[in-house]
Amino acid sequence: MSEHTQFEAMSEAQKLRIMIEATQAGSWEWNVQTGAVVFNERWAEMLGYTLDELKPLTVETWRSLAEPEDLKASTRLLEEHFNGASSYYECRIRAKHKLGHWVWLRDYGKLITRTNDGKPEWVLGTHIDITPLLHLQQKFETISTLLPGVVYQYQVDADGTSRFPFATEGLISVYGVRPEEVKQDASPVFEVIHKDDLDHVVRTISESKRYMSAWVCEYRVTFGNDVRWVFGHAKPSKLPAGGTLWTGMIIDITERKKLEIELEESRFNLKQAQKIARIGHWEMNQETGELYWSDMVYEILGFAHKSVKPSIEKFRELVHPDDIALIDESEKIAEKTGVHDVQHRMKHADGHYIWVHELAEFKKDGVILLGTLRDITKEKELENSLLQQSITDSLTGAFNRRHFDFRLKEEVKRSQRNQSPLSLLSFDLDHFKHVNDNYGHSAGDDVLKSIVNTVKSRLRDSDVFARIGGEEFAIILPDTPEDDAQMLAETLRAAIQALVTKTESESIMVTVTVGVTSTYFENESAETLLRRADKALYKGKQTGRNRVCVFKPEAEA
């Protein structure tokens, strides 16, 4: 009998157990009337035990490990399920680990049978360890409280009603309302927006929803006798039910503070802990190349059931070319550890790419790999969105100083490793204070944004353009010798000089002074390179501004 035939011959219970093992969930079975229980080995392992250490196993084994107050809530929810108030049982509960700390578990269950007289009998369920996820959530919330504003999600449903399903405590300082006051109705927030700016805010939200473009808006907020300017930036996404959800940040810009958004940990994965994700399972024979997909794998990839024949070749054809190396490396690790665990992109049937998470283990024969496949596209999109916000200057869209410092060090190392040229431009607007004094800070911001757009259009994808101060900018130019860097600097200087930024009543023109430097010696540091570029910049300022000045090594002699 072939391995594939053996799989088809398995009972549904056997297949389900394999799937549960692949997801690393703990399973439990409980007879409500007798107290008899059945746990899998993974269940004990999550709490630091083996099943043998916990024997004899009864429902009291579990009750002795569960946190008492959480157990009360669990009991109440189970009773509601038994009485028909819910289609399944779900609870978040703590259990004592062998080493003494608490482990957070997401507890799912469903009543399967009743006795002849209608009493609840067998209940089947799973435990999923969500401790790391809760730690991540706590870190995110802690970081959010340190940010100078409010991180939030704003939702407009299909019927036009709106609310803030999530907001940090910073909402109080920005709008004067508490997060819980707007969870179901966003009206308290809109009531404190300045009456002269309300139409503008509503219109920009409507345009963002219509074109699915980023929402960017400056407006006034008033509560009590206090009137302040705030800046909002958020990205929209469509909801399955037809509504729209924005995720973003609002900060107080009354004093034009220089802000940097730093978000070190950006994984936002609460949805995974709230319900068991849809999971497809698969089986692969390493020797013959045979591959089996469950119906759910077809669905995740967008194919009609059995419309394509699974094979290793077909699988690799669907994997994004840039991710093939990840798959190969994970399979090599699996040959040693027995575990294949990798996240990568795959082509959907309609042509776009989705992110998937594969988790699999070898059978004892070391040939058959049994695994699961889960769509994690939304999680990746949110992760990438938060990451992008953490490295970008919120006003101009250029990279921020933190990201610039990191990339400069990395590019210096790469230049030394590959013996390739590296250049750096540092430029500063000439007499920019006059722009702010004569035309106002809003006009000054428009000038900065226009310059950034002009410069970006003339750079390569590999170049790193950052705002490192109020009107100070820098550009890292990998694989670029000094002569080419000087030519680019002159091109940018001329383009900015020719740029006209129009406001409602004025046309503003500015100039910049640019400092240029390149790597000259081995073992040069990022700090040295930046110091040279600044020296060249200051020399250009001293000799008349609106010019390009190149640093020469003999200047340090």
Coordinates of C-alpha atoms in Angstrom, one line a residue:
M1 CA 0.0 0.0 0.0
S2 CA 1.5 3.4 -1.0
E3 CA 1.9 6.2 1.5
H4 CA -0.7 8.2 -0.3
T5 CA -3.1 5.2 -0.2
Q6 CA -2.4 4.9 3.5
F7 CA -3.3 8.6 4.0
E8 CA -6.6 8.1 2.2
A9 CA -7.3 5.0 4.4
M10 CA -6.9 7.1 7.5
S11 CA -10.0 7.8 9.5
E12 CA -11.1 11.4 9.8
A13 CA -10.1 11.3 13.5
Q14 CA -6.6 10.2 12.5
K15 CA -6.3 13.0 10.0
L16 CA -7.6 15.5 12.5
R17 CA -5.0 14.5 15.1
I18 CA -2.2 14.9 12.5
M19 CA -3.5 18.4 11.7
I20 CA -3.7 19.3 15.4
E21 CA -0.2 18.1 16.0
A22 CA 1.1 20.1 13.0
T23 CA -0.5 23.3 14.4
Q24 CA 1.1 22.5 17.8
A25 CA -2.2 22.9 19.6
G26 CA -3.0 20.9 22.8
S27 CA -6.1 18.8 22.5
W28 CA -8.5 17.7 25.2
E29 CA -11.5 15.5 25.6
W30 CA -13.8 15.7 28.7
N31 CA -16.7 13.6 29.9
V32 CA -18.7 16.2 31.9
Q33 CA -20.6 13.4 33.8
T34 CA -17.7 11.1 34.8
G35 CA -14.8 13.6 34.9
A36 CA -12.8 11.4 32.5
V37 CA -10.3 13.4 30.4
V38 CA -8.0 12.7 27.5
F39 CA -5.1 15.0 26.7
N40 CA -2.5 14.8 23.9
E41 CA 1.2 15.1 24.7
R42 CA 1.4 18.7 23.3
W43 CA -1.1 19.8 26.0
A44 CA 1.2 18.7 28.8
E45 CA 4.2 20.0 27.0
M46 CA 2.8 23.6 26.9
L47 CA 2.8 23.4 30.7
G48 CA 6.3 21.9 31.0
Y49 CA 5.2 18.4 31.8
T50 CA 4.9 15.0 30.2
L51 CA 1.5 13.2 30.4
D52 CA 3.1 10.5 32.5
E53 CA 4.1 13.2 35.1
L54 CA 0.4 14.3 35.4
K55 CA -1.2 10.8 35.7
P56 CA -3.7 9.8 36.9
L57 CA -5.5 12.2 34.6
T58 CA -8.9 13.5 35.6
V59 CA -10.7 16.8 35.1
E60 CA -9.3 17.7 38.6
T61 CA -5.8 17.6 37.0
W62 CA -6.8 20.6 34.8
R63 CA -8.6 22.4 37.6
S64 CA -5.6 22.2 39.8
L65 CA -3.5 23.9 37.2
A66 CA -5.9 26.6 36.1
E67 CA -5.9 30.0 37.7
P68 CA -9.0 30.1 40.0
E69 CA -10.6 33.3 38.8
D70 CA -10.1 32.3 35.2
L71 CA -11.5 28.9 35.9
K72 CA -14.7 30.6 37.2
A73 CA -15.1 32.4 34.0
S74 CA -14.4 29.2 32.0
T75 CA -17.1 27.4 34.0
R76 CA -19.6 30.1 33.3
L77 CA -18.9 30.1 29.6
L78 CA -19.1 26.3 29.4
E79 CA -22.5 26.4 31.1
E80 CA -23.7 29.0 28.6
H81 CA -22.5 26.7 25.8
F82 CA -24.2 23.7 27.3
N83 CA -27.4 25.7 27.6
G84 CA -27.4 26.6 23.9
A85 CA -26.4 30.3 24.4
S86 CA -23.3 29.8 22.2
S87 CA -22.5 27.5 19.3
Y88 CA -19.1 26.8 20.8
Y89 CA -17.1 27.5 23.9
E90 CA -14.2 30.0 23.9
C91 CA -12.2 31.4 26.8
R92 CA -8.8 32.9 27.6
I93 CA -7.4 31.3 30.7
R94 CA -4.1 31.0 32.6
A95 CA -2.5 27.7 33.7
K96 CA 0.4 27.1 36.0
H97 CA 3.6 26.0 34.3
K98 CA 5.8 23.4 35.9
L99 CA 8.5 26.1 36.5
G100 CA 6.0 28.2 38.4
H101 CA 5.0 31.0 35.9
W102 CA 1.6 31.4 34.2
V103 CA 1.0 30.3 30.7
W104 CA -1.9 32.1 28.8
L105 CA -4.1 29.7 26.8
R106 CA -6.9 30.2 24.3
D107 CA -9.3 27.5 25.2
Y108 CA -11.8 26.3 22.5
G109 CA -14.4 23.5 22.8
K110 CA -17.6 22.1 21.6
L111 CA -20.2 19.8 23.1
I112 CA -20.4 16.6 21.0
T113 CA -22.8 14.3 22.9
R114 CA -25.5 14.4 25.5
T115 CA -26.8 11.6 27.8
N116 CA -30.1 10.0 27.2
D117 CA -31.7 12.4 29.6
G118 CA -30.2 15.5 27.9
K119 CA -27.3 16.2 30.1
P120 CA -24.0 17.4 28.6
E121 CA -21.6 14.5 28.1
W122 CA -18.5 14.6 25.9
V123 CA -16.8 17.9 25.1
L124 CA -13.9 18.1 22.7
G125 CA -11.5 21.1 22.4
T126 CA -8.0 22.6 22.0
H127 CA -5.6 24.8 23.9
I128 CA -3.4 27.2 22.0
D129 CA -0.5 28.9 23.8
I130 CA -1.0 32.7 23.3
T131 CA 1.6 33.8 25.8
P132 CA 4.1 35.2 23.2
L133 CA 1.2 37.0 21.4
L134 CA 0.1 38.7 24.6
H135 CA 3.6 39.8 25.5
L136 CA 3.9 41.3 22.0
Q137 CA 0.6 43.1 22.5
Q138 CA 1.8 44.5 25.9
K139 CA 5.0 45.7 24.3
F140 CA 3.1 47.4 21.5
E141 CA 0.7 49.1 24.0
T142 CA 3.7 50.2 26.1
I143 CA 5.5 51.7 23.1
S144 CA 2.2 53.3 22.0
T145 CA 1.9 55.2 25.3
L146 CA 5.4 56.7 24.7
L147 CA 4.5 58.1 21.3
P148 CA 3.6 61.8 21.1
G149 CA 0.0 61.4 20.0
V150 CA -2.6 58.7 19.5
V151 CA -2.3 55.4 17.5
Y152 CA -5.7 54.3 16.4
Q153 CA -8.0 52.5 14.1
Y154 CA -11.0 54.3 12.7
Q155 CA -13.8 52.3 11.0
V156 CA -16.6 53.4 8.8
D157 CA -19.2 50.7 8.2
A158 CA -21.2 50.1 5.1
D159 CA -24.2 51.9 6.6
G160 CA -22.2 55.1 7.2
T161 CA -21.8 54.7 11.0
S162 CA -18.3 55.2 12.3
R163 CA -16.3 54.4 15.4
F164 CA -12.8 53.9 16.8
P165 CA -12.4 50.2 17.6
F166 CA -8.9 50.8 18.9
A167 CA -7.1 53.8 20.2
T168 CA -4.3 54.4 22.7
E169 CA -4.7 56.7 25.8
G170 CA -3.2 59.5 23.7
L171 CA -6.7 60.1 22.4
I172 CA -7.3 62.0 25.6
S173 CA -4.5 64.5 25.0
V174 CA -5.5 65.0 21.3
Y175 CA -9.3 65.1 21.5
G176 CA -10.2 65.3 25.2
V177 CA -12.2 62.1 25.0
R178 CA -11.4 58.6 26.3
P179 CA -11.0 55.6 24.0
E180 CA -14.0 53.7 25.5
E181 CA -16.2 56.7 24.7
V182 CA -15.8 56.2 20.9
K183 CA -15.6 52.4 20.6
Q184 CA -19.2 52.4 19.2
D185 CA -19.7 55.9 18.0
A186 CA -17.1 58.4 16.7
S187 CA -19.2 61.5 17.3
P188 CA -17.4 62.8 20.4
V189 CA -14.2 63.1 18.3
F190 CA -15.9 65.0 15.4
E191 CA -17.7 67.3 17.9
V192 CA -14.3 68.8 19.1
I193 CA -12.9 69.4 15.5
H194 CA -12.9 73.1 14.8
K195 CA -16.1 74.1 13.0
D196 CA -14.2 75.8 10.2
D197 CA -12.2 72.7 9.6
L198 CA -14.8 70.0 10.0
D199 CA -15.9 70.0 6.3
H200 CA -12.3 69.7 5.2
V201 CA -11.7 66.7 7.5
V202 CA -14.8 64.9 6.4
R203 CA -14.0 65.6 2.7
T204 CA -10.4 64.2 3.0
I205 CA -11.7 61.0 4.8
S206 CA -14.3 60.6 2.0
E207 CA -11.6 61.0 -0.7
S208 CA -9.3 58.5 1.1
K209 CA -12.1 56.0 1.2
R210 CA -13.1 56.6 -2.5
Y211 CA -9.6 56.2 -3.9
M212 CA -8.1 54.0 -1.2
S213 CA -5.3 56.4 -0.7
A214 CA -3.5 57.5 2.4
W215 CA -5.4 60.0 4.6
V216 CA -3.2 63.0 5.3
C217 CA -4.8 66.1 7.0
E218 CA -3.9 69.1 9.2
Y219 CA -6.7 70.7 11.2
R220 CA -7.7 72.3 14.4
V221 CA -9.2 70.7 17.5
T222 CA -10.9 72.7 20.2
F223 CA -12.2 71.6 23.6
G224 CA -12.6 73.9 26.6
N225 CA -10.7 77.1 25.8
D226 CA -7.9 75.3 24.1
V227 CA -7.4 75.3 20.3
R228 CA -4.6 73.2 18.8
W229 CA -3.4 72.1 15.4
V230 CA -3.0 68.4 14.8
F231 CA -1.6 66.3 11.9
G232 CA -3.2 63.0 11.0
H233 CA -1.9 60.2 8.7
A234 CA -3.5 56.8 8.1
K235 CA -3.8 54.1 5.5
P236 CA -7.2 52.6 4.6
S237 CA -8.2 49.0 3.9
K238 CA -11.4 47.4 2.8
L239 CA -13.4 45.3 5.3
P240 CA -15.2 42.1 4.2
A241 CA -18.6 43.5 5.1
G242 CA -18.1 46.5 2.9
G243 CA -16.8 49.1 5.3
T244 CA -13.4 50.7 5.5
L245 CA -10.8 50.6 8.3
W246 CA -8.0 53.2 8.7
T247 CA -4.9 52.5 10.7
G248 CA -2.7 55.4 11.6
M249 CA -1.5 58.1 14.0
I250 CA -2.5 61.6 15.0
I251 CA 0.0 64.0 16.6
D252 CA -0.1 67.5 18.1
I253 CA 1.8 69.9 15.8
T254 CA 0.9 73.2 17.5
E255 CA 4.5 74.0 18.4
R256 CA 5.8 72.3 15.3
K257 CA 7.7 69.8 17.4
K258 CA 10.2 67.7 15.6
L259 CA 8.8 64.2 15.8
E260 CA 10.1 60.8 15.0
I261 CA 7.8 57.8 15.0
E262 CA 9.7 54.8 16.4
L263 CA 8.0 51.5 16.5
E264 CA 10.5 48.6 17.3
E265 CA 8.0 45.9 17.5
S266 CA 5.3 45.9 14.8
R267 CA 3.6 42.6 14.8
F268 CA -0.1 43.0 15.3
N269 CA -1.6 39.6 15.4
L270 CA -4.6 39.7 17.7
K271 CA -6.9 38.1 15.2
Q272 CA -4.9 34.9 15.3
A273 CA -5.6 34.6 19.0
Q274 CA -9.3 35.2 18.7
K275 CA -10.2 32.3 16.4
I276 CA -8.6 29.3 14.9
A277 CA -7.4 30.3 11.4
R278 CA -8.4 28.3 8.4
I279 CA -5.7 25.8 7.8
G280 CA -4.9 23.7 4.7
H281 CA -2.9 20.5 5.1
W282 CA -0.6 18.8 2.7
E283 CA 1.7 15.7 2.3
M284 CA 4.9 15.5 0.3
N285 CA 7.1 12.5 -0.5
Q286 CA 10.7 13.7 -0.7
E287 CA 11.8 10.7 -2.8
T288 CA 9.0 10.4 -5.4
G289 CA 8.0 14.1 -5.6
E290 CA 4.3 13.2 -4.9
L291 CA 2.3 16.0 -3.3
Y292 CA -1.2 16.0 -1.8
W293 CA -3.2 19.1 -1.1
S294 CA -6.4 19.3 1.0
D295 CA -9.4 21.2 -0.3
M296 CA -8.4 24.2 1.9
V297 CA -5.0 24.5 0.2
Y298 CA -6.7 24.8 -3.2
E299 CA -9.0 27.5 -1.7
I300 CA -6.2 29.5 -0.1
L301 CA -4.4 29.5 -3.4
G302 CA -7.5 30.4 -5.4
F303 CA -7.8 27.2 -7.4
A304 CA -10.9 25.1 -8.0
H305 CA -10.6 21.7 -6.3
K306 CA -8.3 19.4 -8.3
S307 CA -8.1 22.0 -11.1
V308 CA -4.4 21.6 -11.0
K309 CA -2.3 18.5 -10.1
P310 CA -0.1 19.1 -7.0
S311 CA 3.5 18.4 -7.4
I312 CA 6.8 19.7 -6.1
E313 CA 7.4 21.3 -9.5
K314 CA 4.0 23.0 -9.4
F315 CA 4.6 24.2 -5.8
R316 CA 8.0 25.7 -6.7
E317 CA 6.4 27.3 -9.8
L318 CA 4.0 29.2 -7.5
V319 CA 6.6 30.3 -5.0
H320 CA 7.8 33.8 -5.5
P321 CA 11.3 33.6 -7.3
D322 CA 12.9 35.7 -4.5
D323 CA 11.7 33.2 -1.9
I324 CA 12.9 30.0 -3.4
A325 CA 16.1 30.2 -1.4
L326 CA 14.1 30.5 1.8
I327 CA 12.2 27.2 1.0
D328 CA 15.5 25.4 0.2
E329 CA 17.1 26.6 3.4
S330 CA 14.1 25.5 5.5
E331 CA 14.1 22.1 3.9
K332 CA 17.8 21.6 4.6
I333 CA 17.1 22.5 8.3
A334 CA 14.1 20.1 8.3
E335 CA 16.4 17.3 7.2
K336 CA 18.4 17.8 10.5
T337 CA 15.6 18.9 12.9
G338 CA 12.6 17.2 11.3
V339 CA 10.7 20.6 11.4
H340 CA 10.0 22.7 8.3
D341 CA 8.9 26.2 9.4
V342 CA 8.9 29.1 6.8
Q343 CA 7.0 32.1 5.7
H344 CA 7.0 33.0 2.0
R345 CA 5.0 34.3 -0.9
M346 CA 3.0 32.2 -3.4
K347 CA 1.2 33.2 -6.6
H348 CA -2.6 33.2 -6.2
A349 CA -4.7 31.8 -9.1
D350 CA -5.7 35.3 -10.1
G351 CA -2.0 36.4 -10.4
H352 CA -1.3 38.4 -7.3
Y353 CA 1.0 37.1 -4.5
I354 CA -0.1 36.1 -1.0
W355 CA 2.0 35.4 2.1
V356 CA 1.7 31.9 3.6
H357 CA 3.1 30.2 6.6
E358 CA 4.2 26.6 6.2
L359 CA 4.7 24.4 9.3
A360 CA 5.5 20.7 8.8
E361 CA 7.2 17.7 10.4
F362 CA 8.7 14.6 8.9
K363 CA 7.2 11.3 9.7
K364 CA 9.5 8.7 11.4
D365 CA 10.6 7.4 8.0
G366 CA 12.2 10.8 7.2
V367 CA 10.7 10.7 3.7
I368 CA 7.1 11.9 4.1
L369 CA 6.6 15.5 5.2
L370 CA 3.2 16.3 6.7
G371 CA 2.4 20.0 7.0
T372 CA -0.1 22.8 7.1
L373 CA -0.4 26.0 5.1
R374 CA -2.0 29.2 6.4
D375 CA -2.7 32.6 4.6
I376 CA -0.9 35.3 6.6
T377 CA -1.2 38.1 4.0
K378 CA -3.1 40.5 6.2
E379 CA -0.7 40.1 9.1
K380 CA 2.2 40.8 6.8
E381 CA 0.5 43.9 5.3
L382 CA -0.1 45.3 8.7
E383 CA 3.4 44.5 9.8
N384 CA 4.9 46.2 6.7
S385 CA 2.6 49.2 7.2
L386 CA 3.7 49.8 10.8
L387 CA 7.3 49.2 9.9
Q388 CA 7.1 51.8 7.1
Q389 CA 5.6 54.3 9.5
S390 CA 8.5 53.7 11.9
I391 CA 11.2 54.6 9.4
T392 CA 9.5 57.5 7.5
D393 CA 9.5 61.2 8.3
S394 CA 5.7 61.9 8.7
L395 CA 5.8 65.4 7.1
T396 CA 7.8 64.8 3.9
G397 CA 7.7 61.1 3.3
A398 CA 11.5 60.8 3.2
F399 CA 13.3 58.4 5.5
N400 CA 13.8 59.6 9.1
R401 CA 17.1 60.2 10.9
R402 CA 17.0 56.9 12.8
H403 CA 16.7 54.9 9.5
F404 CA 19.4 57.0 7.9
D405 CA 21.9 56.3 10.6
F406 CA 21.2 52.6 10.4
R407 CA 21.5 52.5 6.6
L408 CA 24.7 54.6 6.5
K409 CA 26.5 52.1 8.8
E410 CA 25.2 49.2 6.7
E411 CA 26.3 50.8 3.4
V412 CA 29.8 51.6 4.8
K413 CA 30.2 48.0 5.8
R414 CA 29.0 46.8 2.3
S415 CA 31.3 49.3 0.6
Q416 CA 34.3 48.0 2.5
R417 CA 33.3 44.3 2.0
N418 CA 32.8 44.7 -1.8
Q419 CA 35.5 47.3 -2.3
S420 CA 32.9 49.5 -4.0
P421 CA 32.7 53.3 -4.0
L422 CA 30.2 55.0 -1.7
S423 CA 29.3 58.7 -1.7
L424 CA 27.3 60.9 0.6
L425 CA 25.4 64.2 -0.1
S426 CA 24.4 66.5 2.7
F427 CA 22.3 69.6 1.8
D428 CA 20.6 72.3 3.7
L429 CA 18.1 75.0 2.6
D430 CA 19.6 78.5 2.4
H431 CA 17.9 81.1 4.6
F432 CA 15.0 78.8 5.3
K433 CA 14.1 80.7 8.4
H434 CA 13.1 83.6 6.2
V435 CA 10.5 81.4 4.5
N436 CA 8.9 80.4 7.8
D437 CA 9.0 84.0 9.0
N438 CA 7.7 85.6 5.9
Y439 CA 5.2 83.0 4.7
G440 CA 4.4 80.9 7.7
H441 CA 5.3 77.4 8.8
S442 CA 2.6 75.8 6.7
A443 CA 4.1 77.3 3.6
G444 CA 7.5 76.2 4.8
D445 CA 6.2 72.6 5.1
D446 CA 4.9 72.8 1.6
V447 CA 8.4 73.9 0.4
L448 CA 10.0 70.9 2.2
K449 CA 7.5 68.5 0.7
S450 CA 8.0 69.9 -2.8
I451 CA 11.8 69.6 -2.5
V452 CA 11.5 66.0 -1.3
N453 CA 9.3 65.1 -4.3
T454 CA 11.7 66.8 -6.7
V455 CA 14.8 65.0 -5.3
K456 CA 13.1 61.6 -5.1
S457 CA 12.2 61.7 -8.8
R458 CA 16.0 62.0 -9.7
L459 CA 17.3 59.2 -7.4
R460 CA 17.7 55.4 -7.9
D461 CA 15.9 52.8 -5.9
S462 CA 19.1 51.9 -4.2
D463 CA 19.8 55.5 -3.0
V464 CA 18.7 56.4 0.6
F465 CA 17.2 59.9 0.9
A466 CA 16.5 61.1 4.5
R467 CA 15.4 64.2 6.4
I468 CA 17.9 64.4 9.2
G469 CA 16.9 67.7 10.7
G470 CA 14.4 70.6 10.3
E471 CA 15.6 71.7 6.8
E472 CA 18.6 69.3 6.6
F473 CA 18.7 66.4 4.3
A474 CA 21.2 63.7 3.3
I475 CA 21.5 61.1 0.5
I476 CA 23.5 57.9 0.6
L477 CA 24.7 56.9 -2.9
P478 CA 25.9 53.2 -3.0
D479 CA 28.3 52.2 -5.8
T480 CA 28.8 55.8 -6.7
P481 CA 32.3 57.4 -7.2
E482 CA 32.9 61.0 -6.2
D483 CA 32.6 62.5 -9.8
D484 CA 29.2 61.0 -10.3
A485 CA 28.1 62.1 -6.9
Q486 CA 29.2 65.7 -7.7
M487 CA 27.3 65.7 -11.0
L488 CA 24.1 64.5 -9.2
A489 CA 24.6 67.1 -6.5
E490 CA 24.7 69.8 -9.1
T491 CA 21.7 68.4 -10.9
L492 CA 19.7 68.5 -7.6
R493 CA 20.9 72.0 -6.7
A494 CA 19.8 73.3 -10.1
A495 CA 16.4 71.5 -10.0
I496 CA 15.7 72.9 -6.5
Q497 CA 16.7 76.4 -7.6
A498 CA 14.2 76.2 -10.5
L499 CA 11.5 74.8 -8.3
V500 CA 8.5 77.1 -7.5
T501 CA 6.3 76.2 -4.6
K502 CA 2.9 78.0 -4.9
T503 CA 0.7 78.8 -1.9
E504 CA -2.7 80.5 -2.0
S505 CA -1.1 83.9 -2.4
E506 CA 2.6 83.5 -3.0
S507 CA 5.2 81.7 -5.2
I508 CA 8.2 80.7 -3.2
M509 CA 11.7 79.8 -4.5
V510 CA 14.6 78.6 -2.4
T511 CA 18.2 77.4 -3.0
V512 CA 20.3 74.8 -1.3
T513 CA 23.9 74.3 -0.5
V514 CA 25.3 70.7 -1.0
G515 CA 28.3 69.0 0.6
V516 CA 29.7 66.0 -1.2
T517 CA 32.1 63.3 0.1
S518 CA 33.2 59.8 -0.8
T519 CA 35.1 56.9 0.8
Y520 CA 38.8 57.4 0.4
F521 CA 40.4 55.0 2.8
E522 CA 39.8 51.5 4.3
N523 CA 38.1 51.1 7.6
E524 CA 36.3 54.5 7.4
S525 CA 33.3 54.9 9.7
A526 CA 29.9 56.2 9.0
E527 CA 30.5 59.1 11.5
T528 CA 33.6 60.1 9.5
L529 CA 31.8 60.1 6.2
L530 CA 28.9 62.3 7.7
R531 CA 31.4 64.6 9.3
R532 CA 33.2 65.2 6.0
A533 CA 29.9 65.8 4.1
D534 CA 28.9 68.4 6.8
K535 CA 32.3 70.1 6.5
A536 CA 31.9 70.4 2.8
L537 CA 28.4 71.8 3.3
Y538 CA 29.5 74.4 5.8
K539 CA 32.3 75.4 3.5
G540 CA 29.7 76.0 0.8
K541 CA 27.7 78.1 3.2
Q542 CA 30.7 80.2 4.1
T543 CA 31.6 80.8 0.4
G544 CA 28.2 82.1 -0.8
R545 CA 25.6 79.4 -0.6
N546 CA 23.6 77.9 -3.5
R547 CA 26.5 75.8 -4.6
V548 CA 28.0 72.3 -4.5
C549 CA 31.2 71.9 -2.4
V550 CA 33.2 68.7 -2.5
F551 CA 35.3 67.5 0.5
K552 CA 39.0 66.9 -0.2
P553 CA 41.1 64.6 2.0
E554 CA 43.9 67.1 2.2
A555 CA 41.5 69.4 4.1
E556 CA 42.0 67.1 7.1
A557 CA 45.7 66.9 6.7

